[in-house]
Amino acid sequence: MTLISYVVIYLALLVFLIAVIARFIMWSRLPMHLRWELYPVAHEASRAHYGGSYFEESEWWTKPREKSMVGELKAMIPEIVFLVALKEHNPKLWVRSFPFHFGLYLAAAWAALMGIHGFLAAVAPALLAGVIGTLLKYAIVASGAAGMGLAILGAVGLLHRRLSDPELRDFTTPADIFNLLFFIAVFGLTLATFFTVDRAFSKFTFLVHNLVTFKMEALPGSGLESLLPQASLVMLSLLIAYIPLTHMSHFVGKYFAYHAIRWKDDPNLRGGKEEAVIHKLLAQPIDWAAPHIKGDGKKTWVDAATEEVKRSKKT
């Protein structure tokens, strides 16, 4: 059973990695998005604070553009961590969504800290005997317990909102319900394991150490003392593998939503990269049957955009 558990966890992590890379590649290959023209653009070094842009400059196309990575981070970090836009536009949903997402971040930190502990135990065990080891143990317990608890609280709140709010009920699918129940069940099992047989997450840390060092050692103990941590870690790995296979992979898509759509303000200059991409897209055929398009699979976007002009010239 132990060997099977390790194999399942490794396979689940591999599925997660492959799925995330596949999502990233898929979104990176999508056609150029229509320019939003929404301001402020966070990477405008000296203009973002008042919503300005490089278009304010005379002959802007002849001048080098300033981009600020710091400006982007100042906008993205609060949005990712605190869901600022959701709080501003839908505070009732934010009250439920924020603890769920922040709990996920803490759970991710919990896993990372156990991985660091496992790595140090393999390469520098002496470090774990001092202050670093003590801090790591407290951080693992705090992030794990708080992360699971907050995520469950948020998931229950989101589930209640989806089932009780008429505005959301019509847009709620069985998959949405299953996803929240999956989180509640898996994090609930992990939290129950913590309270019953592993108050220091030491058994989880032992298993993660074996995963990091590619060992297949059995967890000491018997009965629920051994079974619960093992089952919890297997279920957590299956949840991790499942997330990027669903619409919950928006954690990858958010990068493109900002950098390829909202903040992508590269100018379309004659002879430039943007112009070449646009010309290629405009040359694609259209097969839409809508009356305002009348695509036949041969007409291109250029044809659709200019046919009215050509028709008026003929008349």
PDB file of C-alpha atoms in Angstrom:
ATOM      1  CA  MET A   1       0.000   0.000   0.000  1.00  0.00           C
ATOM      2  CA  THR A   2       2.862   2.391   0.790  1.00  0.00           C
ATOM      3  CA  LEU A   3       4.509   1.900  -2.589  1.00  0.00           C
ATOM      4  CA  ILE A   4       1.198   2.451  -4.370  1.00  0.00           C
ATOM      5  CA  SER A   5       0.650   5.678  -2.423  1.00  0.00           C
ATOM      6  CA  TYR A   6       4.034   7.082  -3.412  1.00  0.00           C
ATOM      7  CA  VAL A   7       3.483   6.154  -7.059  1.00  0.00           C
ATOM      8  CA  VAL A   8       0.031   7.784  -7.076  1.00  0.00           C
ATOM      9  CA  ILE A   9       1.431  10.986  -5.563  1.00  0.00           C
ATOM     10  CA  TYR A  10       4.294  11.163  -8.076  1.00  0.00           C
ATOM     11  CA  LEU A  11       1.894  10.562 -10.972  1.00  0.00           C
ATOM     12  CA  ALA A  12      -0.513  13.200  -9.675  1.00  0.00           C
ATOM     13  CA  LEU A  13       2.267  15.778  -9.417  1.00  0.00           C
ATOM     14  CA  LEU A  14       3.375  14.880 -12.930  1.00  0.00           C
ATOM     15  CA  VAL A  15      -0.179  15.351 -14.223  1.00  0.00           C
ATOM     16  CA  PHE A  16      -0.321  18.753 -12.513  1.00  0.00           C
ATOM     17  CA  LEU A  17       2.962  19.852 -14.081  1.00  0.00           C
ATOM     18  CA  ILE A  18       2.034  18.647 -17.567  1.00  0.00           C
ATOM     19  CA  ALA A  19      -1.446  20.192 -17.359  1.00  0.00           C
ATOM     20  CA  VAL A  20      -0.106  23.586 -16.243  1.00  0.00           C
ATOM     21  CA  ILE A  21       2.500  23.621 -19.023  1.00  0.00           C
ATOM     22  CA  ALA A  22      -0.136  22.561 -21.574  1.00  0.00           C
ATOM     23  CA  ARG A  23      -2.479  25.342 -20.421  1.00  0.00           C
ATOM     24  CA  PHE A  24       0.309  27.885 -20.611  1.00  0.00           C
ATOM     25  CA  ILE A  25       1.285  26.810 -24.121  1.00  0.00           C
ATOM     26  CA  MET A  26      -2.357  26.772 -25.258  1.00  0.00           C
ATOM     27  CA  TRP A  27      -3.037  30.310 -24.025  1.00  0.00           C
ATOM     28  CA  SER A  28       0.281  31.630 -25.334  1.00  0.00           C
ATOM     29  CA  ARG A  29      -0.651  30.429 -28.842  1.00  0.00           C
ATOM     30  CA  LEU A  30      -4.075  32.063 -28.932  1.00  0.00           C
ATOM     31  CA  PRO A  31      -4.575  34.887 -31.460  1.00  0.00           C
ATOM     32  CA  MET A  32      -3.793  38.447 -30.503  1.00  0.00           C
ATOM     33  CA  HIS A  33      -6.530  39.913 -28.339  1.00  0.00           C
ATOM     34  CA  LEU A  34      -8.334  43.113 -29.253  1.00  0.00           C
ATOM     35  CA  ARG A  35      -6.780  46.086 -27.501  1.00  0.00           C
ATOM     36  CA  TRP A  36      -8.758  47.032 -24.412  1.00  0.00           C
ATOM     37  CA  GLU A  37      -7.609  50.658 -24.143  1.00  0.00           C
ATOM     38  CA  LEU A  38      -8.194  50.569 -20.391  1.00  0.00           C
ATOM     39  CA  TYR A  39      -6.087  52.732 -18.123  1.00  0.00           C
ATOM     40  CA  PRO A  40      -4.099  52.841 -15.973  1.00  0.00           C
ATOM     41  CA  VAL A  41      -1.597  50.369 -17.412  1.00  0.00           C
ATOM     42  CA  ALA A  42       0.532  49.274 -14.475  1.00  0.00           C
ATOM     43  CA  HIS A  43       3.864  49.198 -16.288  1.00  0.00           C
ATOM     44  CA  GLU A  44       3.692  52.865 -17.275  1.00  0.00           C
ATOM     45  CA  ALA A  45       6.632  53.958 -15.167  1.00  0.00           C
ATOM     46  CA  SER A  46       5.651  57.557 -14.346  1.00  0.00           C
ATOM     47  CA  ARG A  47       2.047  57.766 -15.551  1.00  0.00           C
ATOM     48  CA  ALA A  48       0.192  54.797 -14.058  1.00  0.00           C
ATOM     49  CA  HIS A  49      -0.750  56.680 -10.890  1.00  0.00           C
ATOM     50  CA  TYR A  50      -3.035  59.039 -12.826  1.00  0.00           C
ATOM     51  CA  GLY A  51      -4.045  56.752 -15.719  1.00  0.00           C
ATOM     52  CA  GLY A  52      -1.765  58.228 -18.363  1.00  0.00           C
ATOM     53  CA  SER A  53       0.054  56.528 -21.217  1.00  0.00           C
ATOM     54  CA  TYR A  54       2.884  56.998 -23.665  1.00  0.00           C
ATOM     55  CA  PHE A  55       0.384  58.410 -26.169  1.00  0.00           C
ATOM     56  CA  GLU A  56       0.688  61.716 -24.297  1.00  0.00           C
ATOM     57  CA  GLU A  57       4.099  62.249 -25.864  1.00  0.00           C
ATOM     58  CA  SER A  58       4.365  64.029 -29.186  1.00  0.00           C
ATOM     59  CA  GLU A  59       5.795  61.668 -31.818  1.00  0.00           C
ATOM     60  CA  TRP A  60       5.630  58.879 -29.245  1.00  0.00           C
ATOM     61  CA  TRP A  61       6.475  56.282 -31.890  1.00  0.00           C
ATOM     62  CA  THR A  62      10.005  57.679 -32.202  1.00  0.00           C
ATOM     63  CA  LYS A  63      10.797  57.540 -28.488  1.00  0.00           C
ATOM     64  CA  PRO A  64      11.805  54.610 -26.265  1.00  0.00           C
ATOM     65  CA  ARG A  65       9.028  53.294 -24.035  1.00  0.00           C
ATOM     66  CA  GLU A  66       9.407  53.047 -20.287  1.00  0.00           C
ATOM     67  CA  LYS A  67       8.187  49.887 -18.584  1.00  0.00           C
ATOM     68  CA  SER A  68       8.183  49.291 -14.844  1.00  0.00           C
ATOM     69  CA  MET A  69       8.159  45.747 -13.505  1.00  0.00           C
ATOM     70  CA  VAL A  70       7.792  47.240 -10.029  1.00  0.00           C
ATOM     71  CA  GLY A  71       4.583  48.932 -11.161  1.00  0.00           C
ATOM     72  CA  GLU A  72       3.182  45.636 -12.389  1.00  0.00           C
ATOM     73  CA  LEU A  73       4.071  43.864  -9.149  1.00  0.00           C
ATOM     74  CA  LYS A  74       2.454  46.650  -7.103  1.00  0.00           C
ATOM     75  CA  ALA A  75      -0.772  46.017  -9.001  1.00  0.00           C
ATOM     76  CA  MET A  76      -0.659  42.219  -9.265  1.00  0.00           C
ATOM     77  CA  ILE A  77       0.453  41.197  -5.768  1.00  0.00           C
ATOM     78  CA  PRO A  78      -2.463  42.889  -3.937  1.00  0.00           C
ATOM     79  CA  GLU A  79      -4.874  41.548  -6.569  1.00  0.00           C
ATOM     80  CA  ILE A  80      -3.580  37.983  -6.324  1.00  0.00           C
ATOM     81  CA  VAL A  81      -3.239  37.901  -2.534  1.00  0.00           C
ATOM     82  CA  PHE A  82      -6.195  40.046  -1.444  1.00  0.00           C
ATOM     83  CA  LEU A  83      -8.552  39.869  -4.486  1.00  0.00           C
ATOM     84  CA  VAL A  84      -8.798  43.668  -4.531  1.00  0.00           C
ATOM     85  CA  ALA A  85     -11.057  43.935  -7.594  1.00  0.00           C
ATOM     86  CA  LEU A  86     -13.532  41.402  -6.200  1.00  0.00           C
ATOM     87  CA  LYS A  87     -13.680  43.257  -2.889  1.00  0.00           C
ATOM     88  CA  GLU A  88     -14.387  46.515  -4.696  1.00  0.00           C
ATOM     89  CA  HIS A  89     -17.045  45.207  -7.090  1.00  0.00           C
ATOM     90  CA  ASN A  90     -18.633  42.337  -5.127  1.00  0.00           C
ATOM     91  CA  PRO A  91     -17.868  42.548  -1.389  1.00  0.00           C
ATOM     92  CA  LYS A  92     -20.466  39.899  -0.472  1.00  0.00           C
ATOM     93  CA  LEU A  93     -18.716  37.336  -2.667  1.00  0.00           C
ATOM     94  CA  TRP A  94     -15.274  38.537  -1.504  1.00  0.00           C
ATOM     95  CA  VAL A  95     -16.122  37.660   2.122  1.00  0.00           C
ATOM     96  CA  ARG A  96     -16.395  34.026   1.004  1.00  0.00           C
ATOM     97  CA  SER A  97     -13.837  33.921  -1.790  1.00  0.00           C
ATOM     98  CA  PHE A  98     -10.972  35.618   0.050  1.00  0.00           C
ATOM     99  CA  PRO A  99     -10.657  33.072   2.906  1.00  0.00           C
ATOM    100  CA  PHE A 100     -10.895  30.245   0.370  1.00  0.00           C
ATOM    101  CA  HIS A 101      -8.111  31.602  -1.843  1.00  0.00           C
ATOM    102  CA  PHE A 102      -5.928  32.778   1.051  1.00  0.00           C
ATOM    103  CA  GLY A 103      -6.341  29.339   2.594  1.00  0.00           C
ATOM    104  CA  LEU A 104      -5.107  27.807  -0.657  1.00  0.00           C
ATOM    105  CA  TYR A 105      -2.052  30.066  -0.578  1.00  0.00           C
ATOM    106  CA  LEU A 106      -1.291  29.002   2.985  1.00  0.00           C
ATOM    107  CA  ALA A 107      -1.787  25.337   2.047  1.00  0.00           C
ATOM    108  CA  ALA A 108       0.662  25.802  -0.838  1.00  0.00           C
ATOM    109  CA  ALA A 109       3.130  27.406   1.596  1.00  0.00           C
ATOM    110  CA  TRP A 110       2.591  24.448   3.953  1.00  0.00           C
ATOM    111  CA  ALA A 111       3.537  22.009   1.177  1.00  0.00           C
ATOM    112  CA  ALA A 112       6.552  24.112   0.179  1.00  0.00           C
ATOM    113  CA  LEU A 113       7.778  24.356   3.775  1.00  0.00           C
ATOM    114  CA  MET A 114       7.532  20.585   4.197  1.00  0.00           C
ATOM    115  CA  GLY A 115       9.476  20.196   0.959  1.00  0.00           C
ATOM    116  CA  ILE A 116      12.166  22.558   2.263  1.00  0.00           C
ATOM    117  CA  HIS A 117      12.269  20.628   5.534  1.00  0.00           C
ATOM    118  CA  GLY A 118      12.647  17.364   3.615  1.00  0.00           C
ATOM    119  CA  PHE A 119      15.421  18.803   1.464  1.00  0.00           C
ATOM    120  CA  LEU A 120      17.341  20.166   4.459  1.00  0.00           C
ATOM    121  CA  ALA A 121      16.941  16.853   6.276  1.00  0.00           C
ATOM    122  CA  ALA A 122      18.702  15.210   3.335  1.00  0.00           C
ATOM    123  CA  VAL A 123      21.517  17.699   2.647  1.00  0.00           C
ATOM    124  CA  ALA A 124      22.018  19.640   5.913  1.00  0.00           C
ATOM    125  CA  PRO A 125      20.343  17.849   8.840  1.00  0.00           C
ATOM    126  CA  ALA A 126      22.374  19.843  11.361  1.00  0.00           C
ATOM    127  CA  LEU A 127      20.411  22.977  10.428  1.00  0.00           C
ATOM    128  CA  LEU A 128      17.176  21.363  11.556  1.00  0.00           C
ATOM    129  CA  ALA A 129      18.577  20.821  15.034  1.00  0.00           C
ATOM    130  CA  GLY A 130      18.702  24.558  15.723  1.00  0.00           C
ATOM    131  CA  VAL A 131      16.552  27.649  15.340  1.00  0.00           C
ATOM    132  CA  ILE A 132      15.858  27.036  11.644  1.00  0.00           C
ATOM    133  CA  GLY A 133      14.382  23.624  12.346  1.00  0.00           C
ATOM    134  CA  THR A 134      12.208  24.978  15.164  1.00  0.00           C
ATOM    135  CA  LEU A 135      10.916  27.858  13.037  1.00  0.00           C
ATOM    136  CA  LEU A 136      10.174  25.484  10.186  1.00  0.00           C
ATOM    137  CA  LYS A 137       8.170  23.173  12.431  1.00  0.00           C
ATOM    138  CA  TYR A 138       6.062  26.047  13.816  1.00  0.00           C
ATOM    139  CA  ALA A 139       5.584  27.499  10.319  1.00  0.00           C
ATOM    140  CA  ILE A 140       4.465  24.108   8.984  1.00  0.00           C
ATOM    141  CA  VAL A 141       1.884  23.694  11.733  1.00  0.00           C
ATOM    142  CA  ALA A 142       0.599  27.274  11.464  1.00  0.00           C
ATOM    143  CA  SER A 143       0.341  27.379   7.661  1.00  0.00           C
ATOM    144  CA  GLY A 144      -1.151  23.892   7.427  1.00  0.00           C
ATOM    145  CA  ALA A 145      -3.828  24.269  10.089  1.00  0.00           C
ATOM    146  CA  ALA A 146      -4.754  27.843   9.148  1.00  0.00           C
ATOM    147  CA  GLY A 147      -4.686  27.100   5.420  1.00  0.00           C
ATOM    148  CA  MET A 148      -6.954  24.072   5.624  1.00  0.00           C
ATOM    149  CA  GLY A 149      -9.319  25.785   8.043  1.00  0.00           C
ATOM    150  CA  LEU A 150      -9.667  28.979   5.989  1.00  0.00           C
ATOM    151  CA  ALA A 151     -10.068  27.068   2.719  1.00  0.00           C
ATOM    152  CA  ILE A 152     -12.862  24.930   4.206  1.00  0.00           C
ATOM    153  CA  LEU A 153     -14.581  28.009   5.645  1.00  0.00           C
ATOM    154  CA  GLY A 154     -14.392  29.790   2.279  1.00  0.00           C
ATOM    155  CA  ALA A 155     -15.500  26.732   0.310  1.00  0.00           C
ATOM    156  CA  VAL A 156     -18.542  26.235   2.548  1.00  0.00           C
ATOM    157  CA  GLY A 157     -19.386  29.916   2.160  1.00  0.00           C
ATOM    158  CA  LEU A 158     -19.040  29.775  -1.629  1.00  0.00           C
ATOM    159  CA  LEU A 159     -21.130  26.615  -1.766  1.00  0.00           C
ATOM    160  CA  HIS A 160     -23.875  28.251   0.288  1.00  0.00           C
ATOM    161  CA  ARG A 161     -23.766  31.357  -1.921  1.00  0.00           C
ATOM    162  CA  ARG A 162     -24.055  29.317  -5.113  1.00  0.00           C
ATOM    163  CA  LEU A 163     -27.002  27.324  -3.785  1.00  0.00           C
ATOM    164  CA  SER A 164     -28.869  30.207  -2.177  1.00  0.00           C
ATOM    165  CA  ASP A 165     -28.236  33.245  -4.374  1.00  0.00           C
ATOM    166  CA  PRO A 166     -30.726  33.365  -7.294  1.00  0.00           C
ATOM    167  CA  GLU A 167     -28.254  35.374  -9.390  1.00  0.00           C
ATOM    168  CA  LEU A 168     -25.597  32.673  -9.058  1.00  0.00           C
ATOM    169  CA  ARG A 169     -27.861  29.640  -8.988  1.00  0.00           C
ATOM    170  CA  ASP A 170     -28.679  29.897 -12.699  1.00  0.00           C
ATOM    171  CA  PHE A 171     -24.964  29.935 -13.542  1.00  0.00           C
ATOM    172  CA  THR A 172     -23.970  27.129 -11.185  1.00  0.00           C
ATOM    173  CA  THR A 173     -23.172  23.786 -12.811  1.00  0.00           C
ATOM    174  CA  PRO A 174     -22.800  20.362 -11.161  1.00  0.00           C
ATOM    175  CA  ALA A 175     -19.050  20.691 -11.724  1.00  0.00           C
ATOM    176  CA  ASP A 176     -18.974  23.874  -9.602  1.00  0.00           C
ATOM    177  CA  ILE A 177     -20.670  22.043  -6.730  1.00  0.00           C
ATOM    178  CA  PHE A 178     -18.390  19.021  -7.094  1.00  0.00           C
ATOM    179  CA  ASN A 179     -15.264  21.195  -7.069  1.00  0.00           C
ATOM    180  CA  LEU A 180     -16.190  22.871  -3.792  1.00  0.00           C
ATOM    181  CA  LEU A 181     -17.224  19.576  -2.201  1.00  0.00           C
ATOM    182  CA  PHE A 182     -13.915  18.049  -3.336  1.00  0.00           C
ATOM    183  CA  PHE A 183     -11.977  20.812  -1.567  1.00  0.00           C
ATOM    184  CA  ILE A 184     -14.094  20.489   1.575  1.00  0.00           C
ATOM    185  CA  ALA A 185     -13.681  16.708   1.681  1.00  0.00           C
ATOM    186  CA  VAL A 186      -9.919  16.648   1.064  1.00  0.00           C
ATOM    187  CA  PHE A 187      -9.029  19.561   3.352  1.00  0.00           C
ATOM    188  CA  GLY A 188     -11.479  18.235   5.945  1.00  0.00           C
ATOM    189  CA  LEU A 189      -9.719  14.859   5.921  1.00  0.00           C
ATOM    190  CA  THR A 190      -6.335  16.569   6.274  1.00  0.00           C
ATOM    191  CA  LEU A 191      -7.533  18.764   9.117  1.00  0.00           C
ATOM    192  CA  ALA A 192      -9.115  15.753  10.859  1.00  0.00           C
ATOM    193  CA  THR A 193      -5.801  13.908  10.513  1.00  0.00           C
ATOM    194  CA  PHE A 194      -4.016  16.876  12.079  1.00  0.00           C
ATOM    195  CA  PHE A 195      -6.328  16.995  15.097  1.00  0.00           C
ATOM    196  CA  THR A 196      -6.459  13.233  15.691  1.00  0.00           C
ATOM    197  CA  VAL A 197      -3.103  11.617  14.914  1.00  0.00           C
ATOM    198  CA  ASP A 198      -0.602  14.237  13.688  1.00  0.00           C
ATOM    199  CA  ARG A 199      -0.775  17.482  15.701  1.00  0.00           C
ATOM    200  CA  ALA A 200       2.700  18.533  14.528  1.00  0.00           C
ATOM    201  CA  PHE A 201       2.315  17.424  10.893  1.00  0.00           C
ATOM    202  CA  SER A 202       5.398  15.299  11.557  1.00  0.00           C
ATOM    203  CA  LYS A 203       3.967  12.284   9.716  1.00  0.00           C
ATOM    204  CA  PHE A 204       3.173  14.447   6.687  1.00  0.00           C
ATOM    205  CA  THR A 205       6.687  15.883   6.858  1.00  0.00           C
ATOM    206  CA  PHE A 206       8.120  12.360   6.984  1.00  0.00           C
ATOM    207  CA  LEU A 207       6.193  11.365   3.843  1.00  0.00           C
ATOM    208  CA  VAL A 208       7.163  14.571   2.014  1.00  0.00           C
ATOM    209  CA  HIS A 209      10.811  13.996   2.965  1.00  0.00           C
ATOM    210  CA  ASN A 210      10.579  10.559   1.354  1.00  0.00           C
ATOM    211  CA  LEU A 211       9.016  12.092  -1.750  1.00  0.00           C
ATOM    212  CA  VAL A 212      11.755  14.722  -2.009  1.00  0.00           C
ATOM    213  CA  THR A 213      14.519  12.152  -1.553  1.00  0.00           C
ATOM    214  CA  PHE A 214      12.784   9.471  -3.666  1.00  0.00           C
ATOM    215  CA  LYS A 215      12.553   7.003  -0.822  1.00  0.00           C
ATOM    216  CA  MET A 216       9.714   4.534  -0.479  1.00  0.00           C
ATOM    217  CA  GLU A 217       9.855   4.002   3.269  1.00  0.00           C
ATOM    218  CA  ALA A 218       6.722   2.997   5.113  1.00  0.00           C
ATOM    219  CA  LEU A 219       5.254   5.425   7.599  1.00  0.00           C
ATOM    220  CA  PRO A 220       5.889   4.241  11.167  1.00  0.00           C
ATOM    221  CA  GLY A 221       2.836   3.244  13.180  1.00  0.00           C
ATOM    222  CA  SER A 222      -0.234   1.185  12.488  1.00  0.00           C
ATOM    223  CA  GLY A 223      -3.958   1.591  11.986  1.00  0.00           C
ATOM    224  CA  LEU A 224      -5.383   5.087  11.586  1.00  0.00           C
ATOM    225  CA  GLU A 225      -2.131   6.576  12.863  1.00  0.00           C
ATOM    226  CA  SER A 226      -0.481   5.454   9.627  1.00  0.00           C
ATOM    227  CA  LEU A 227      -3.463   5.285   7.303  1.00  0.00           C
ATOM    228  CA  LEU A 228      -4.894   8.788   7.767  1.00  0.00           C
ATOM    229  CA  PRO A 229      -1.749  10.820   6.890  1.00  0.00           C
ATOM    230  CA  GLN A 230      -1.096   8.576   3.920  1.00  0.00           C
ATOM    231  CA  ALA A 231      -4.686   8.798   2.667  1.00  0.00           C
ATOM    232  CA  SER A 232      -4.728  12.572   3.203  1.00  0.00           C
ATOM    233  CA  LEU A 233      -1.556  13.097   1.191  1.00  0.00           C
ATOM    234  CA  VAL A 234      -2.833  10.888  -1.627  1.00  0.00           C
ATOM    235  CA  MET A 235      -6.129  12.803  -1.762  1.00  0.00           C
ATOM    236  CA  LEU A 236      -4.296  16.128  -1.681  1.00  0.00           C
ATOM    237  CA  SER A 237      -2.145  15.025  -4.617  1.00  0.00           C
ATOM    238  CA  LEU A 238      -5.244  13.961  -6.575  1.00  0.00           C
ATOM    239  CA  LEU A 239      -6.808  17.361  -5.873  1.00  0.00           C
ATOM    240  CA  ILE A 240      -3.638  19.078  -7.088  1.00  0.00           C
ATOM    241  CA  ALA A 241      -3.725  17.034 -10.297  1.00  0.00           C
ATOM    242  CA  TYR A 242      -7.418  17.782 -10.801  1.00  0.00           C
ATOM    243  CA  ILE A 243      -7.257  21.592 -10.464  1.00  0.00           C
ATOM    244  CA  PRO A 244      -5.469  22.465 -13.762  1.00  0.00           C
ATOM    245  CA  LEU A 245      -7.758  20.103 -15.693  1.00  0.00           C
ATOM    246  CA  THR A 246     -10.759  22.337 -14.911  1.00  0.00           C
ATOM    247  CA  HIS A 247     -11.720  26.004 -15.151  1.00  0.00           C
ATOM    248  CA  MET A 248      -9.952  26.418 -11.801  1.00  0.00           C
ATOM    249  CA  SER A 249      -6.781  26.709 -13.871  1.00  0.00           C
ATOM    250  CA  HIS A 250      -7.536  30.436 -14.003  1.00  0.00           C
ATOM    251  CA  PHE A 251      -4.490  30.830 -11.753  1.00  0.00           C
ATOM    252  CA  VAL A 252      -2.500  30.307 -14.975  1.00  0.00           C
ATOM    253  CA  GLY A 253      -4.886  32.302 -17.164  1.00  0.00           C
ATOM    254  CA  LYS A 254      -4.657  35.334 -14.891  1.00  0.00           C
ATOM    255  CA  TYR A 255      -1.144  35.992 -16.181  1.00  0.00           C
ATOM    256  CA  PHE A 256      -2.442  36.231 -19.739  1.00  0.00           C
ATOM    257  CA  ALA A 257      -5.512  38.227 -18.675  1.00  0.00           C
ATOM    258  CA  TYR A 258      -3.185  40.930 -17.423  1.00  0.00           C
ATOM    259  CA  HIS A 259      -0.136  40.747 -19.667  1.00  0.00           C
ATOM    260  CA  ALA A 260      -1.678  39.645 -22.977  1.00  0.00           C
ATOM    261  CA  ILE A 261      -4.970  41.549 -22.707  1.00  0.00           C
ATOM    262  CA  ARG A 262      -5.311  44.233 -20.064  1.00  0.00           C
ATOM    263  CA  TRP A 263      -1.768  45.595 -20.080  1.00  0.00           C
ATOM    264  CA  LYS A 264      -0.596  44.700 -23.581  1.00  0.00           C
ATOM    265  CA  ASP A 265      -0.225  48.140 -25.141  1.00  0.00           C
ATOM    266  CA  ASP A 266       2.534  47.527 -27.690  1.00  0.00           C
ATOM    267  CA  PRO A 267       2.051  49.994 -30.559  1.00  0.00           C
ATOM    268  CA  ASN A 268       1.263  48.774 -34.073  1.00  0.00           C
ATOM    269  CA  LEU A 269       4.088  50.406 -35.995  1.00  0.00           C
ATOM    270  CA  ARG A 270       4.659  50.091 -39.712  1.00  0.00           C
ATOM    271  CA  GLY A 271       6.967  47.170 -40.397  1.00  0.00           C
ATOM    272  CA  GLY A 272       6.843  46.056 -36.784  1.00  0.00           C
ATOM    273  CA  LYS A 273       6.027  42.717 -35.150  1.00  0.00           C
ATOM    274  CA  GLU A 274       2.469  43.719 -34.298  1.00  0.00           C
ATOM    275  CA  GLU A 275       1.700  44.644 -37.899  1.00  0.00           C
ATOM    276  CA  ALA A 276       2.913  41.279 -39.193  1.00  0.00           C
ATOM    277  CA  VAL A 277       0.742  39.398 -36.675  1.00  0.00           C
ATOM    278  CA  ILE A 278      -2.329  41.510 -37.508  1.00  0.00           C
ATOM    279  CA  HIS A 279      -1.900  40.993 -41.259  1.00  0.00           C
ATOM    280  CA  LYS A 280      -1.661  37.257 -40.733  1.00  0.00           C
ATOM    281  CA  LEU A 281      -4.836  37.221 -38.635  1.00  0.00           C
ATOM    282  CA  LEU A 282      -6.745  39.387 -41.106  1.00  0.00           C
ATOM    283  CA  ALA A 283      -5.889  36.933 -43.880  1.00  0.00           C
ATOM    284  CA  GLN A 284      -7.653  34.068 -42.117  1.00  0.00           C
ATOM    285  CA  PRO A 285     -10.865  32.819 -43.798  1.00  0.00           C
ATOM    286  CA  ILE A 286     -14.279  33.222 -42.146  1.00  0.00           C
ATOM    287  CA  ASP A 287     -16.967  30.551 -42.048  1.00  0.00           C
ATOM    288  CA  TRP A 288     -19.491  32.362 -39.848  1.00  0.00           C
ATOM    289  CA  ALA A 289     -22.993  32.105 -41.328  1.00  0.00           C
ATOM    290  CA  ALA A 290     -24.392  35.165 -39.532  1.00  0.00           C
ATOM    291  CA  PRO A 291     -26.100  37.656 -41.907  1.00  0.00           C
ATOM    292  CA  HIS A 292     -23.716  40.487 -41.048  1.00  0.00           C
ATOM    293  CA  ILE A 293     -20.717  38.290 -41.945  1.00  0.00           C
ATOM    294  CA  LYS A 294     -21.947  35.753 -44.530  1.00  0.00           C
ATOM    295  CA  GLY A 295     -18.740  33.778 -44.309  1.00  0.00           C
ATOM    296  CA  ASP A 296     -18.247  31.031 -46.858  1.00  0.00           C
ATOM    297  CA  GLY A 297     -14.878  29.718 -45.740  1.00  0.00           C
ATOM    298  CA  LYS A 298     -13.111  31.711 -48.470  1.00  0.00           C
ATOM    299  CA  LYS A 299     -13.845  35.291 -47.480  1.00  0.00           C
ATOM    300  CA  THR A 300     -11.174  36.751 -45.180  1.00  0.00           C
ATOM    301  CA  TRP A 301     -11.502  39.305 -42.416  1.00  0.00           C
ATOM    302  CA  VAL A 302     -10.097  41.924 -44.772  1.00  0.00           C
ATOM    303  CA  ASP A 303     -12.842  41.102 -47.268  1.00  0.00           C
ATOM    304  CA  ALA A 304     -15.491  41.391 -44.542  1.00  0.00           C
ATOM    305  CA  ALA A 305     -14.128  44.736 -43.367  1.00  0.00           C
ATOM    306  CA  THR A 306     -13.874  46.285 -46.827  1.00  0.00           C
ATOM    307  CA  GLU A 307     -16.750  44.783 -48.827  1.00  0.00           C
ATOM    308  CA  GLU A 308     -19.167  47.580 -47.895  1.00  0.00           C
ATOM    309  CA  VAL A 309     -16.649  50.170 -49.047  1.00  0.00           C
ATOM    310  CA  LYS A 310     -16.059  48.309 -52.298  1.00  0.00           C
ATOM    311  CA  ARG A 311     -19.789  47.952 -52.857  1.00  0.00           C
ATOM    312  CA  SER A 312     -20.403  51.667 -52.323  1.00  0.00           C
ATOM    313  CA  LYS A 313     -17.658  52.578 -54.779  1.00  0.00           C
ATOM    314  CA  LYS A 314     -19.268  50.416 -57.437  1.00  0.00           C
ATOM    315  CA  THR A 315     -22.615  52.134 -56.976  1.00  0.00           C
TER     316      THR A 315
END
